[in-house]
PDB file of C-alpha atoms in Angstrom:
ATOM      1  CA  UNK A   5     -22.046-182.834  -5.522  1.00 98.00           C
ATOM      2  CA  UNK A   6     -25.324-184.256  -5.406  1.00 98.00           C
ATOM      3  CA  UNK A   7     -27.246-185.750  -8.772  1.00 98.00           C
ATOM      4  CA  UNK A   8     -30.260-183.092  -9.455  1.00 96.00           C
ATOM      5  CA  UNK A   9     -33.405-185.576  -9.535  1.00 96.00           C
ATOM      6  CA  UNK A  10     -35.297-182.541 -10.235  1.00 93.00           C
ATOM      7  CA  UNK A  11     -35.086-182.126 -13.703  1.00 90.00           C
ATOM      8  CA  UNK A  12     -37.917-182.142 -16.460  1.00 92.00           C
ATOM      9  CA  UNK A  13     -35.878-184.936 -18.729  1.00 95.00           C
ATOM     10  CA  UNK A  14     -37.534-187.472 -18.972  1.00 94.00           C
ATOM     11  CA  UNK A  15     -35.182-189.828 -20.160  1.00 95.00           C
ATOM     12  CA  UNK A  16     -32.713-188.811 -17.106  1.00 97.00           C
ATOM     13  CA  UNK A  17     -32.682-190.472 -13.051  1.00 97.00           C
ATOM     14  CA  UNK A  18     -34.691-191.681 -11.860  1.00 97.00           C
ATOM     15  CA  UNK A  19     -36.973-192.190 -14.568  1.00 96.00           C
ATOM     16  CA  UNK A  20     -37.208-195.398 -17.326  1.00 94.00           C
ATOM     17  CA  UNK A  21     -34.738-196.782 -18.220  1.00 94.00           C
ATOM     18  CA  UNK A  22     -33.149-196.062 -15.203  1.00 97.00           C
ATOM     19  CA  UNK A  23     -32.875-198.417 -12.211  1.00 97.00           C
ATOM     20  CA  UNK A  24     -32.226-197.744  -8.673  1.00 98.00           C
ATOM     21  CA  UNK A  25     -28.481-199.634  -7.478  1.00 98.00           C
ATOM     22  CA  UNK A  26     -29.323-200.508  -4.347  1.00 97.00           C
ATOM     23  CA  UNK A  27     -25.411-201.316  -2.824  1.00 97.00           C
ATOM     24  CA  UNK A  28     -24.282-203.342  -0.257  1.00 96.00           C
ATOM     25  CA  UNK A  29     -23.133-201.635   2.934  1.00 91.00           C
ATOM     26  CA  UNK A  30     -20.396-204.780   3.060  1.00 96.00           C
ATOM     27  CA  UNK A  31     -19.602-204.920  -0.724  1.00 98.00           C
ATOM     28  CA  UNK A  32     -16.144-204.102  -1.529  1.00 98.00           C
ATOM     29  CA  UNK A  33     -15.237-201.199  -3.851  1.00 98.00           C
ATOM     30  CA  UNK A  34     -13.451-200.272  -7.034  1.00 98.00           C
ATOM     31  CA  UNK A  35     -10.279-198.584  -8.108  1.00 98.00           C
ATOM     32  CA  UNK A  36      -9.857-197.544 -11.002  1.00 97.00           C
ATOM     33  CA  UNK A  37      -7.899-195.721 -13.806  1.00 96.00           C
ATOM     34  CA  UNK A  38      -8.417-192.922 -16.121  1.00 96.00           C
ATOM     35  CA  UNK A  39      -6.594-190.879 -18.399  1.00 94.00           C
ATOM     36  CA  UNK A  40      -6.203-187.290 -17.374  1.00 95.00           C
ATOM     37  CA  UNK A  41      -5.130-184.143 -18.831  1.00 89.00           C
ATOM     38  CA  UNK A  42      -1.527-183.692 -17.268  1.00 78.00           C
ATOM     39  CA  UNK A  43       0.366-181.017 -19.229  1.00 84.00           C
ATOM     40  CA  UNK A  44      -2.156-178.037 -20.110  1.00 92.00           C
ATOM     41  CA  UNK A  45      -4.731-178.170 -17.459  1.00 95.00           C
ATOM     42  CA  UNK A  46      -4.609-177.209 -14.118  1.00 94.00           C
ATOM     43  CA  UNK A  47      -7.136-180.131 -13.137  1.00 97.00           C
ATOM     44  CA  UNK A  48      -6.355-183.804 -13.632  1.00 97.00           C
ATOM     45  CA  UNK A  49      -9.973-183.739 -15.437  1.00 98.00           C
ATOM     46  CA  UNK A  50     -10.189-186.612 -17.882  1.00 97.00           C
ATOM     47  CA  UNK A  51      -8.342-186.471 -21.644  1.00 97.00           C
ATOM     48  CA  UNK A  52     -10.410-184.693 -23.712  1.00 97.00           C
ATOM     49  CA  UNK A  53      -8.055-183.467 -26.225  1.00 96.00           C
ATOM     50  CA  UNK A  54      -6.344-186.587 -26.299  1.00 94.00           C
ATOM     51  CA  UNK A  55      -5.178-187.450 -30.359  1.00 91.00           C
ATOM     52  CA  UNK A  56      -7.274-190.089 -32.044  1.00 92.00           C
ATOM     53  CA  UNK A  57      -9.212-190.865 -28.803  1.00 94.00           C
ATOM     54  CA  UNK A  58     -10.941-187.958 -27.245  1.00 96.00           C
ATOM     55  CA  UNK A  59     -12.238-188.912 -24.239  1.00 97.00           C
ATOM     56  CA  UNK A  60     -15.789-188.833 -22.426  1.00 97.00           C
ATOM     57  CA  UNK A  61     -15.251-190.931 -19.019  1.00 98.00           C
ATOM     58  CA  UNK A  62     -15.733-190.328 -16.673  1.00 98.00           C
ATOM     59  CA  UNK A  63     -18.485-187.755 -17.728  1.00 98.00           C
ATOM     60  CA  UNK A  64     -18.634-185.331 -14.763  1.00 98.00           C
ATOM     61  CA  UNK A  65     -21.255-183.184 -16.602  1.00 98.00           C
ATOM     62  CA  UNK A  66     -23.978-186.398 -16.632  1.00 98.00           C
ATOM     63  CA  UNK A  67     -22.038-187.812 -13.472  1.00 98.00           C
ATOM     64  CA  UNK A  68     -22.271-191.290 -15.791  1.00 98.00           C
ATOM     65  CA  UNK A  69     -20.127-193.695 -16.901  1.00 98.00           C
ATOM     66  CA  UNK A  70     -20.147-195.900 -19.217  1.00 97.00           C
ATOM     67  CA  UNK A  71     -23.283-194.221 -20.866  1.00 97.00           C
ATOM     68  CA  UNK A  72     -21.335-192.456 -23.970  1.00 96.00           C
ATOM     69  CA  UNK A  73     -18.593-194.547 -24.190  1.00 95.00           C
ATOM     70  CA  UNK A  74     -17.293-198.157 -24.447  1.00 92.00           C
ATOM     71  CA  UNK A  75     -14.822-197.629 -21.330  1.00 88.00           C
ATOM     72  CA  UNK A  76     -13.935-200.615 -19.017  1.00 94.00           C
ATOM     73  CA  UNK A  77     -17.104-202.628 -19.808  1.00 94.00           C
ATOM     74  CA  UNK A  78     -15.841-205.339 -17.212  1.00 95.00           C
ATOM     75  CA  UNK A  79     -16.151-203.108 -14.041  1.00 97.00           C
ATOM     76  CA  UNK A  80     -19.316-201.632 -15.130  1.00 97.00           C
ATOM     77  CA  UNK A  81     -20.973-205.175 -14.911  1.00 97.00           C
ATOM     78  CA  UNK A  82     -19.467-206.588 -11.966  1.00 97.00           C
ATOM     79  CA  UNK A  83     -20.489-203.068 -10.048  1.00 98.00           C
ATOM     80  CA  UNK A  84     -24.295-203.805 -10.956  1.00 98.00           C
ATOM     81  CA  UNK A  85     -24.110-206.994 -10.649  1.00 97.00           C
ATOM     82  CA  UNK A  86     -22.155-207.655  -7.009  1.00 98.00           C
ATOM     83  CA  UNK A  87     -23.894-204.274  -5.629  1.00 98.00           C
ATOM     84  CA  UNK A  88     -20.855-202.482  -5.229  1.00 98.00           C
ATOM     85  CA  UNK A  89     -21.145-198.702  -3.970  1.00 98.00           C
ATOM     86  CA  UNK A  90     -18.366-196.730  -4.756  1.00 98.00           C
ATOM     87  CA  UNK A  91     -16.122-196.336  -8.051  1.00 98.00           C
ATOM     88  CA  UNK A  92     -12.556-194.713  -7.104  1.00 98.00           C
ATOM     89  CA  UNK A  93     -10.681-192.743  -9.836  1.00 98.00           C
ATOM     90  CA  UNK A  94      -7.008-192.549  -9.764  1.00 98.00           C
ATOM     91  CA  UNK A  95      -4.881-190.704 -12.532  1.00 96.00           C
ATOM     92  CA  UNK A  96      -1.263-190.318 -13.924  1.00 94.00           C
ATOM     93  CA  UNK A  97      -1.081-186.556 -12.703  1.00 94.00           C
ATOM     94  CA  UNK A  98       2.443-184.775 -12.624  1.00 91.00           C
ATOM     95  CA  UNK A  99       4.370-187.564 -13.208  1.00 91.00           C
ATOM     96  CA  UNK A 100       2.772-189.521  -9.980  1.00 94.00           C
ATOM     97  CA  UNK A 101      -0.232-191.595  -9.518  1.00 96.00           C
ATOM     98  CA  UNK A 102      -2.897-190.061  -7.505  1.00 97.00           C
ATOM     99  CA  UNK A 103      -6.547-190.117  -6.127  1.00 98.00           C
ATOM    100  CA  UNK A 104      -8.900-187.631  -7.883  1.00 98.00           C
ATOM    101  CA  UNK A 105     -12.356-188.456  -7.161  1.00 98.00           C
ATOM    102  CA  UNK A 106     -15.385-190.812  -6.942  1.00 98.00           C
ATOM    103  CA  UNK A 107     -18.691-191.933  -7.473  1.00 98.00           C
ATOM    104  CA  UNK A 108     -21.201-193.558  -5.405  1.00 98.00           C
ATOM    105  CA  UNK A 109     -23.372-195.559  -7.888  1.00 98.00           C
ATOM    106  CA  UNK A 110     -27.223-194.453  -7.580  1.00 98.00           C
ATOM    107  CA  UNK A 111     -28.597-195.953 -10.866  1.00 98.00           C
ATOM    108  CA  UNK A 112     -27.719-198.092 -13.705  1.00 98.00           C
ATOM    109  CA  UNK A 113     -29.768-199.247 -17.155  1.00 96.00           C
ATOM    110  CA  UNK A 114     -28.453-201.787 -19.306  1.00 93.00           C
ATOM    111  CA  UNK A 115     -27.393-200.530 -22.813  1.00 90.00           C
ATOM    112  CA  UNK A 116     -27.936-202.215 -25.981  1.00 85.00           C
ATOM    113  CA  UNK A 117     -26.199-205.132 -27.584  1.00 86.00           C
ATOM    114  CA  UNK A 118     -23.076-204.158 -29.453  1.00 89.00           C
ATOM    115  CA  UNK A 119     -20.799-206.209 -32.086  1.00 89.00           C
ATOM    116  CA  UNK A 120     -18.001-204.294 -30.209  1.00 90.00           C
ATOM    117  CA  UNK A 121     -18.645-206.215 -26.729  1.00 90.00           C
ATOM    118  CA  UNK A 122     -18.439-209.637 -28.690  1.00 89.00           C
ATOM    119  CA  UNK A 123     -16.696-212.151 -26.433  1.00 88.00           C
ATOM    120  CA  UNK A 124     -16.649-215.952 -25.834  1.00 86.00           C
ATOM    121  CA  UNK A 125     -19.408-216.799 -28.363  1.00 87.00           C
ATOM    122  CA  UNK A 126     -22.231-213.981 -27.358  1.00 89.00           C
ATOM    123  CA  UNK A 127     -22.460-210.502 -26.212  1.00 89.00           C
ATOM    124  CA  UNK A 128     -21.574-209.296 -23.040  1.00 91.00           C
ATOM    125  CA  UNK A 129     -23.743-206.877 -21.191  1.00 92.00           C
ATOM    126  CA  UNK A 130     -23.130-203.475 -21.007  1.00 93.00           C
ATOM    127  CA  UNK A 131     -24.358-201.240 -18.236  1.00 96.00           C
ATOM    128  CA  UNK A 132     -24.582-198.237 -17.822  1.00 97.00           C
ATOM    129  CA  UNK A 133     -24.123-196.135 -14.278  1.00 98.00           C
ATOM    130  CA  UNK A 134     -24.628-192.667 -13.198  1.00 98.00           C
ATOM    131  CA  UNK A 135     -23.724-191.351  -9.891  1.00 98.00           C
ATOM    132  CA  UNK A 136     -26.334-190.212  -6.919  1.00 98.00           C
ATOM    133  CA  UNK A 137     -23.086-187.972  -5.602  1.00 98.00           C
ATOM    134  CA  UNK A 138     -19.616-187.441  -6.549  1.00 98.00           C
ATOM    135  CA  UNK A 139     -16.477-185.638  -5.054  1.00 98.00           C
ATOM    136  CA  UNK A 140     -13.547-184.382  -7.283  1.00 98.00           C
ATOM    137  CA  UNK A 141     -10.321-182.739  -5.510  1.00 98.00           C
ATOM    138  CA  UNK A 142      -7.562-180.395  -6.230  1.00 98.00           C
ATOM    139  CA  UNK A 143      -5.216-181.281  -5.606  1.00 97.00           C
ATOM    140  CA  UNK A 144      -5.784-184.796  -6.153  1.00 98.00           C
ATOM    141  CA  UNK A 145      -4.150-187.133  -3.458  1.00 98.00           C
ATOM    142  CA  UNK A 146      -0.866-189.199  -3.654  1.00 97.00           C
ATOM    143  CA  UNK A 147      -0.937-192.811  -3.509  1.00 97.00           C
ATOM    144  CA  UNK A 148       2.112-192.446  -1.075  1.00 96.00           C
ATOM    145  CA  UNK A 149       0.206-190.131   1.075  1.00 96.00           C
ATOM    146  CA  UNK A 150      -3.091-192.582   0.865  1.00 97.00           C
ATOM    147  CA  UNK A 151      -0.809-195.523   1.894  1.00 96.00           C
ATOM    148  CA  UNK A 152       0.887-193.497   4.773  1.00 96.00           C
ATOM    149  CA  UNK A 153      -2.653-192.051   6.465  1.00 95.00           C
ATOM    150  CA  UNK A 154      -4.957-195.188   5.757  1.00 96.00           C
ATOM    151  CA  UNK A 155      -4.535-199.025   5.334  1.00 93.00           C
ATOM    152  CA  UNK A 156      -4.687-199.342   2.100  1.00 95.00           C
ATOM    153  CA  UNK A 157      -1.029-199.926   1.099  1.00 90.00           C
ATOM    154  CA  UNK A 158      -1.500-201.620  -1.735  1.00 89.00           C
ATOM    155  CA  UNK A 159      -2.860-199.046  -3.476  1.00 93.00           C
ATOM    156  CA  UNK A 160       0.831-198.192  -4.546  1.00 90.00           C
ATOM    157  CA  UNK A 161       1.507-202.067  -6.821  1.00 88.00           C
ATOM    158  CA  UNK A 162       0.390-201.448 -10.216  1.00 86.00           C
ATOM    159  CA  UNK A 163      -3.292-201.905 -11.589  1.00 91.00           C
ATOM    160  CA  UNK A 164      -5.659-200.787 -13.556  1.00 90.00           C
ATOM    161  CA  UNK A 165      -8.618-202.325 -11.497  1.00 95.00           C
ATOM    162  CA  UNK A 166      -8.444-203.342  -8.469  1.00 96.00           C
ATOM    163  CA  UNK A 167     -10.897-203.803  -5.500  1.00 97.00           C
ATOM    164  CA  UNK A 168     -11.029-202.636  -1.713  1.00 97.00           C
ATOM    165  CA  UNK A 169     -13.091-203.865   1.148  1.00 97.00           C
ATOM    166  CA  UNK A 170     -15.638-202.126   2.593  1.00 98.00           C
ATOM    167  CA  UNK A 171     -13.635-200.978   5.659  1.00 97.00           C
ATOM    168  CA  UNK A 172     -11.248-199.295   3.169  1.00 97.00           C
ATOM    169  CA  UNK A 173     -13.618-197.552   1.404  1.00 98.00           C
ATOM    170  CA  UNK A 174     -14.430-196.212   4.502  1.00 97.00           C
ATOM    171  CA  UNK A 175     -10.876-195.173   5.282  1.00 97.00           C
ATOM    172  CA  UNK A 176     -10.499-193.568   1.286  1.00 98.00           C
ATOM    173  CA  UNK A 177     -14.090-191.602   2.118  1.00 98.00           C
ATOM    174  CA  UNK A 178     -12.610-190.152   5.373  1.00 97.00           C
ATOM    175  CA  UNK A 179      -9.636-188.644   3.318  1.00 97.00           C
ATOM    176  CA  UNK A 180     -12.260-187.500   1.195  1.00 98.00           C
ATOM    177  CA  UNK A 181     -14.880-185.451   3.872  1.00 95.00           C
ATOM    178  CA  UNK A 182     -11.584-183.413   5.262  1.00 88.00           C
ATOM    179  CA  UNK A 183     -11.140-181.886   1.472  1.00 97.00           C
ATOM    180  CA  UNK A 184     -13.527-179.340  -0.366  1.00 98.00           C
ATOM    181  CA  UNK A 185     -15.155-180.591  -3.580  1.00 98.00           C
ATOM    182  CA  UNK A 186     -13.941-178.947  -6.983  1.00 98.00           C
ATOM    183  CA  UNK A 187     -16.263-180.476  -8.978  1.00 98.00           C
ATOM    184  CA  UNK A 188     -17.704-177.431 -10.523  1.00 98.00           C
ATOM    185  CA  UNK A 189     -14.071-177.153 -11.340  1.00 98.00           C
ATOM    186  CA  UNK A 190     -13.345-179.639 -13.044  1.00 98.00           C
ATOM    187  CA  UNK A 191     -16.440-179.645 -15.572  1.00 98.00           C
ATOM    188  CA  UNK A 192     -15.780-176.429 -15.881  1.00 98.00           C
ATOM    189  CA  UNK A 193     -11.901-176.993 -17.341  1.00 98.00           C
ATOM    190  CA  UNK A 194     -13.827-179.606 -19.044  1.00 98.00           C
ATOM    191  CA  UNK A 195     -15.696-177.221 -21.270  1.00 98.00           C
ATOM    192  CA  UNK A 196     -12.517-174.665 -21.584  1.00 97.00           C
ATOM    193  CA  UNK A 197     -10.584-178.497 -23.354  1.00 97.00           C
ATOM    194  CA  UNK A 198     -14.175-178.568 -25.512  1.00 97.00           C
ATOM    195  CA  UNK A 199     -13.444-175.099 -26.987  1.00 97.00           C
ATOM    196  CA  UNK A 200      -9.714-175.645 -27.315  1.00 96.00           C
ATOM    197  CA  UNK A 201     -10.742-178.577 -29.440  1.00 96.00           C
ATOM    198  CA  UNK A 202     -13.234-177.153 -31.400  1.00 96.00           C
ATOM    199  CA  UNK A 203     -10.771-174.077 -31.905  1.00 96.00           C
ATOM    200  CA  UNK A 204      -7.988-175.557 -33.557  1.00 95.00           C
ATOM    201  CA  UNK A 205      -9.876-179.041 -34.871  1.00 95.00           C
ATOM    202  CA  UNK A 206     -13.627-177.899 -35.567  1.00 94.00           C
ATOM    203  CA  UNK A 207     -15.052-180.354 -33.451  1.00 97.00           C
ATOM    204  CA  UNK A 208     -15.398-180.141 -29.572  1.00 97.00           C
ATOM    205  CA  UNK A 209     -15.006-184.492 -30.309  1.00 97.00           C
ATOM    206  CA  UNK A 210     -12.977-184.160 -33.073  1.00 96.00           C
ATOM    207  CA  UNK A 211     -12.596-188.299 -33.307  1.00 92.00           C
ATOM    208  CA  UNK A 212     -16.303-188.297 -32.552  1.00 94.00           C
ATOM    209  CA  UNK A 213     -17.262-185.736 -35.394  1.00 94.00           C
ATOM    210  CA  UNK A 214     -19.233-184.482 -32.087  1.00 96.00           C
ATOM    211  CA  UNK A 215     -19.954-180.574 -31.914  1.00 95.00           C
ATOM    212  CA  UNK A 216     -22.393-181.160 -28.843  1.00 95.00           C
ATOM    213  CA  UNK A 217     -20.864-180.267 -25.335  1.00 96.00           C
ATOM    214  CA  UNK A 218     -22.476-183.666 -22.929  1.00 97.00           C
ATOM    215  CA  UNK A 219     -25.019-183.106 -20.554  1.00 97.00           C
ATOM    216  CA  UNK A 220     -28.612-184.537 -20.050  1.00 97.00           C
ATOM    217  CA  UNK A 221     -30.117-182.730 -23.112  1.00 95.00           C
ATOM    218  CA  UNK A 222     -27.353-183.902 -25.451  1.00 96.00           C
ATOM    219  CA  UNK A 223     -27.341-187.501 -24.662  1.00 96.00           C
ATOM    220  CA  UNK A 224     -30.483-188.732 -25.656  1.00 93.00           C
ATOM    221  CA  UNK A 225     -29.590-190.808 -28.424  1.00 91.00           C
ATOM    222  CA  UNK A 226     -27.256-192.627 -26.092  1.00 94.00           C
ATOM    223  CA  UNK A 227     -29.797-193.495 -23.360  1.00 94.00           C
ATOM    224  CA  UNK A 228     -32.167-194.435 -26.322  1.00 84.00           C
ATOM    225  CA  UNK A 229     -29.953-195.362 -28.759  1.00 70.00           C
ATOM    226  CA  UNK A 230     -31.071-197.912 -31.561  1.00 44.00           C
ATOM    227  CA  UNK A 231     -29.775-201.365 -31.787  1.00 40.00           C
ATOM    228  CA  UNK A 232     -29.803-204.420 -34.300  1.00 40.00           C
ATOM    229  CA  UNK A 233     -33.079-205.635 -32.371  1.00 43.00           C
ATOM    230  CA  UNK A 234     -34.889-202.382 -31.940  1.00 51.00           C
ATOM    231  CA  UNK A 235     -35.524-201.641 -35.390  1.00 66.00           C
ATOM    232  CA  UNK A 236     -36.558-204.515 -37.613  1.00 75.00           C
ATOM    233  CA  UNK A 237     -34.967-202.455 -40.946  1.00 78.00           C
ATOM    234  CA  UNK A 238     -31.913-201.412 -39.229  1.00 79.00           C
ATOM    235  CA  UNK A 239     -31.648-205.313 -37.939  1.00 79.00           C
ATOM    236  CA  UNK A 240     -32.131-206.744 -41.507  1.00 84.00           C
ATOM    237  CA  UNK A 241     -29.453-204.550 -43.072  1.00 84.00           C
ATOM    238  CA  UNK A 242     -26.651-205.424 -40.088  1.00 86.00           C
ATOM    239  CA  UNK A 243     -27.388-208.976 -41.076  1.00 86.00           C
ATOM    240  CA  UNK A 244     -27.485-208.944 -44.740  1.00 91.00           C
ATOM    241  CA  UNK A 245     -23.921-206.907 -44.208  1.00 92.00           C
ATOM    242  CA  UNK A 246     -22.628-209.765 -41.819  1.00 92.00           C
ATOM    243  CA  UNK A 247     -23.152-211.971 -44.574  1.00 93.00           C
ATOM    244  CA  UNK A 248     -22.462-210.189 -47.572  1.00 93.00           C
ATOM    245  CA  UNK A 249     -18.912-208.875 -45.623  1.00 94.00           C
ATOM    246  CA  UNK A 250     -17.997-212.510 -44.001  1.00 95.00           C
ATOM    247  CA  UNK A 251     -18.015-210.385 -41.236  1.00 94.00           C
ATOM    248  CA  UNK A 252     -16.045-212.572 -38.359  1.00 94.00           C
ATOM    249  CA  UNK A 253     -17.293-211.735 -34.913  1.00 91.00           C
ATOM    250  CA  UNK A 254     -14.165-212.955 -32.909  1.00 92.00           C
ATOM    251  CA  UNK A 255     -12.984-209.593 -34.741  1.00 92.00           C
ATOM    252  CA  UNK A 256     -15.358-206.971 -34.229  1.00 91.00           C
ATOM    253  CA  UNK A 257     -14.055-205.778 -31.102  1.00 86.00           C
ATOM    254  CA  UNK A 258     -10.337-206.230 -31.850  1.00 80.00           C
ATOM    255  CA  UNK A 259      -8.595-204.512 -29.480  1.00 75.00           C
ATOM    256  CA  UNK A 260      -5.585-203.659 -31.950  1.00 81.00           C
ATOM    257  CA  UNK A 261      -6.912-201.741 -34.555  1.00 85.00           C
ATOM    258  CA  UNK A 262      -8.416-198.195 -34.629  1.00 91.00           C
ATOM    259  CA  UNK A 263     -10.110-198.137 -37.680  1.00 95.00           C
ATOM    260  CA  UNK A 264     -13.569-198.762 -37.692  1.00 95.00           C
ATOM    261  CA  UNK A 265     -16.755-199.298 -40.002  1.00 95.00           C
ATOM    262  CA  UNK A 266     -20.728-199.339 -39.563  1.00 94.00           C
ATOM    263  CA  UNK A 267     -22.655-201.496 -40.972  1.00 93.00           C
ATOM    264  CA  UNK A 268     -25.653-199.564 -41.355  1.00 91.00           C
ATOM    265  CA  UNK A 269     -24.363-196.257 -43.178  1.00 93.00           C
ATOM    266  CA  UNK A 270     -20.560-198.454 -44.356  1.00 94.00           C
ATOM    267  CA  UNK A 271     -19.158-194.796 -42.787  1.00 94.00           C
ATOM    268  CA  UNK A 272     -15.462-195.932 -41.856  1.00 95.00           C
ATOM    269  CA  UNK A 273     -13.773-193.875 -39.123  1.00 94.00           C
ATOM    270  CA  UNK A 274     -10.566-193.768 -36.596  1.00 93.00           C
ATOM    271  CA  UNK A 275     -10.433-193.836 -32.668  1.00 94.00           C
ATOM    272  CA  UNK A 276      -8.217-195.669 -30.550  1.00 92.00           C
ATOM    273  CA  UNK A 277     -11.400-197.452 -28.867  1.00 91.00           C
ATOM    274  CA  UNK A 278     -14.971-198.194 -30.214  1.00 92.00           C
ATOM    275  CA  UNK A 279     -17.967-195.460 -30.111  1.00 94.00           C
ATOM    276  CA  UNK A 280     -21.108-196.161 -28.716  1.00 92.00           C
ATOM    277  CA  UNK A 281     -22.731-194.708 -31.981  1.00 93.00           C
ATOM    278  CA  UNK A 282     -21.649-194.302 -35.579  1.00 93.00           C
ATOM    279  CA  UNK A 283     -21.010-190.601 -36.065  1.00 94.00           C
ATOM    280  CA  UNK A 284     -21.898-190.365 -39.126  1.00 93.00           C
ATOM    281  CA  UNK A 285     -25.463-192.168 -38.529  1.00 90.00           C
ATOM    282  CA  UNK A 286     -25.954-192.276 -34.901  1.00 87.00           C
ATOM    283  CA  UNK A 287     -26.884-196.006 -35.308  1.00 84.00           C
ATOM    284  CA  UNK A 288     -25.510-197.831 -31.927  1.00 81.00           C
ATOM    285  CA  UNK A 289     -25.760-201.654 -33.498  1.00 77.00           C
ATOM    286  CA  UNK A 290     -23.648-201.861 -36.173  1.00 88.00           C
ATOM    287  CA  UNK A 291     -19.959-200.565 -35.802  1.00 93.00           C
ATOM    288  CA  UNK A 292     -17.200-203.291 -36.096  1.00 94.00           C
ATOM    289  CA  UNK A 293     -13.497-203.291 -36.526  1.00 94.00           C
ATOM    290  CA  UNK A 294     -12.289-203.222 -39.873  1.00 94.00           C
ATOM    291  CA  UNK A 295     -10.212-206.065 -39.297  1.00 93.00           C
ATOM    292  CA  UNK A 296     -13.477-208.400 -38.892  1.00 94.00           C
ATOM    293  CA  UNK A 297     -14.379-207.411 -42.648  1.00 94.00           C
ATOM    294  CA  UNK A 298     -13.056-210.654 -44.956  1.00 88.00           C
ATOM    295  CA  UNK A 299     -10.160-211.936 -42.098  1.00 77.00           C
TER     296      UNK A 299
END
C-alpha cells in the first residue's frame, strides 16, 4: 500500500512539518516487536483492546509511528538519524513468533519535548515517522520458516530490537513480493476492535478517554500538539507546578508505574505507558509519573 500524497490536509506528507527520509541504500534495517491481538482476531493487527494500555502502534490507518504514541522512542531516533529504510514488525501470533509486516520510512518530523522522554540530564528527541509504503500479510510468516528460506537465522534468538544488513533486508523483502498485501485487512479488523471497545467500555481508547477512530483528520493535535515552549502560559504553569510539586525529573518517565498526572489541567489517569497528550486537556508538555510528585 502506497501513502496517498494527494490529500487536501495540510498538516499531512509531505507538507510542514514533515521531512523527506532520504535512506541509505546500504543502511541496515530494523526488527522489531509489537503487541498483537492473538485470541479474538483473525489478524495479528496490533492490541487495541488490550486492558489498561490500548494500543495505537503501529497505526496502519496514518501508516505512522511514533506520531500518537510514546512507543520505542529509541528506534525511532536512530532510524532518522542513521538513514535507515525499512522498519520490520514481528508479533507473538498463535503461540509463535512471526513476521507481519513493514514500513519503508518516507518522512519523519520531530515531536515536541516531553517530561516523559527525560533521560541522562535532558530530553531526548522524539521523532516521529510515517511510511511512503507498507505491506501487511495473512498469514504472517514464521521465524522458523524466515530462517529456513533466507539468511537471516538469527532472527529466531530473542529480541525486541534488533538490526539486519542491507543484504537481508533484501532477502526479508523478497519473502515479502511473493505474498499479497492485506493491509486493507488489517485496518479494517482494526476498526471492528474500535467498536468492540467502545461497545462494552464507551470509549473506542478506553485508557485514552479517546472516542475518535485515527486517521489524518483526527490527529491534528498530535502533529501540532502544544508543548511547555510553544505557549508562554502553558510553559509558566508546567514550571510553577515543577516547583510547587518538587517535581523530580529522574521520575517523570518511570517506567514502573502506570499512574499518571498533568501538570497543566492536575487530571490524574492510568495506562501502562505514557500518552502523547493529556486526555483530559490535550496538552502534550506536561504529563509526568505520579511517582516524580514529592519522591
Amino acid at each position: 500500500m502506497q501513502f496517498d500524497t494527494s490529500s487536501e490536509i495540510d498538516y499531512a506528507p509531505p507538507n510542514d512539518p514533515w521531512q523527506s527520509h532520504d535512506p541509505s541504500e546500504y543502511a541496515d534495517s530494523y526488527l522489531t516487536l509489537y503487541y498483537s491481538e492473538d485470541e479474538i482476531s483473525k489478524y495479528p493487527v496490533r492490541e487495541v483492546t488490550r486492558v489498561n494500555d490500548n494500543k495505537s502502534d503501529p497505526n496502519l490507518e496514518t501508516m505512522s509511528y511514533g506520531l500518537c504514541s510514546t512507543c520505542t522512542r529509541g528506534i525511532r531516533s536512530g532510524l532518522v538519524k542513521n538513514s535507515r529504510p525499512y522498519l520490520f514488525f514481528c508479533t507473538q501470533y498463535n503461540g509463535e513468533r512471526h513476521l507481519a509486516g513493514y514500513y519503508h520510512i518516507g518522512w519523519y518530523s520531530k515531536g515536541k519535548p516531553l517530561f516523559t522522554n527525560y533521560s541522562n540530564g535532558a530530553i531526548q528527541d522524539d521523532y516521529r515517522l510515517v511510511a511512503d509504503e507498507m505491506k501487511w500479510l495473512y498469514p504472517p510468516i514464521k521465524f522458523e520458516t524466515i530462517a529456513d528460506q533466507t539468511d537471516v537465522d538469527e532472527i529466531q534468538s530473542g529480541f525486541r530490537k534488533k538490526l539486519i544488513s542491507a543484504e537481508q533486508t533484501d532477502e526479508l523483502l523478497r519473502l515479502f513480493r511473493d505474498r499479497e498485501d492485506y493491509s486493507e485487512e488489517y485496518i479494517n479488523e482494526i476498526r471492528r476492535l474500535e467498536r468492540i471497545n467502545r461497545r462494552y467500555h464507551e470509549f473506542r481508547y478506553p485508557t485514552w478517554e479517546r472516542n475518535q477512530l485515527f486517521d489524518w483528520e483526527s490527529v491534528q493535535e498530535y502533529v501540532r500538539m502544544s508543548a511547555a515552549q510553544g505557549d508562554e502560559e502553558i510553559k509558566a504553569t508546567i514550571e510553577q507546578k515543577v516547583d510547587d510539586l518538587n517535581v523530580d525529573l529522574d521520575l517523570a518517565s518511570s517506567e514502573d508505574t502506570s499512574n499518571w498526572y498533568c501538570l497543566v489541567c492536575d487530571h490524574e489517569f492510568q495506562n501502562e505507558a505514557p500518552l502523547k497528550l493529556c486526555p483530559k486537556c490535550n496538552n502534550g508538555g506536561g504529563i509526568i509519573s505520579s511517582e516524580a510528585i514529592n519522591p
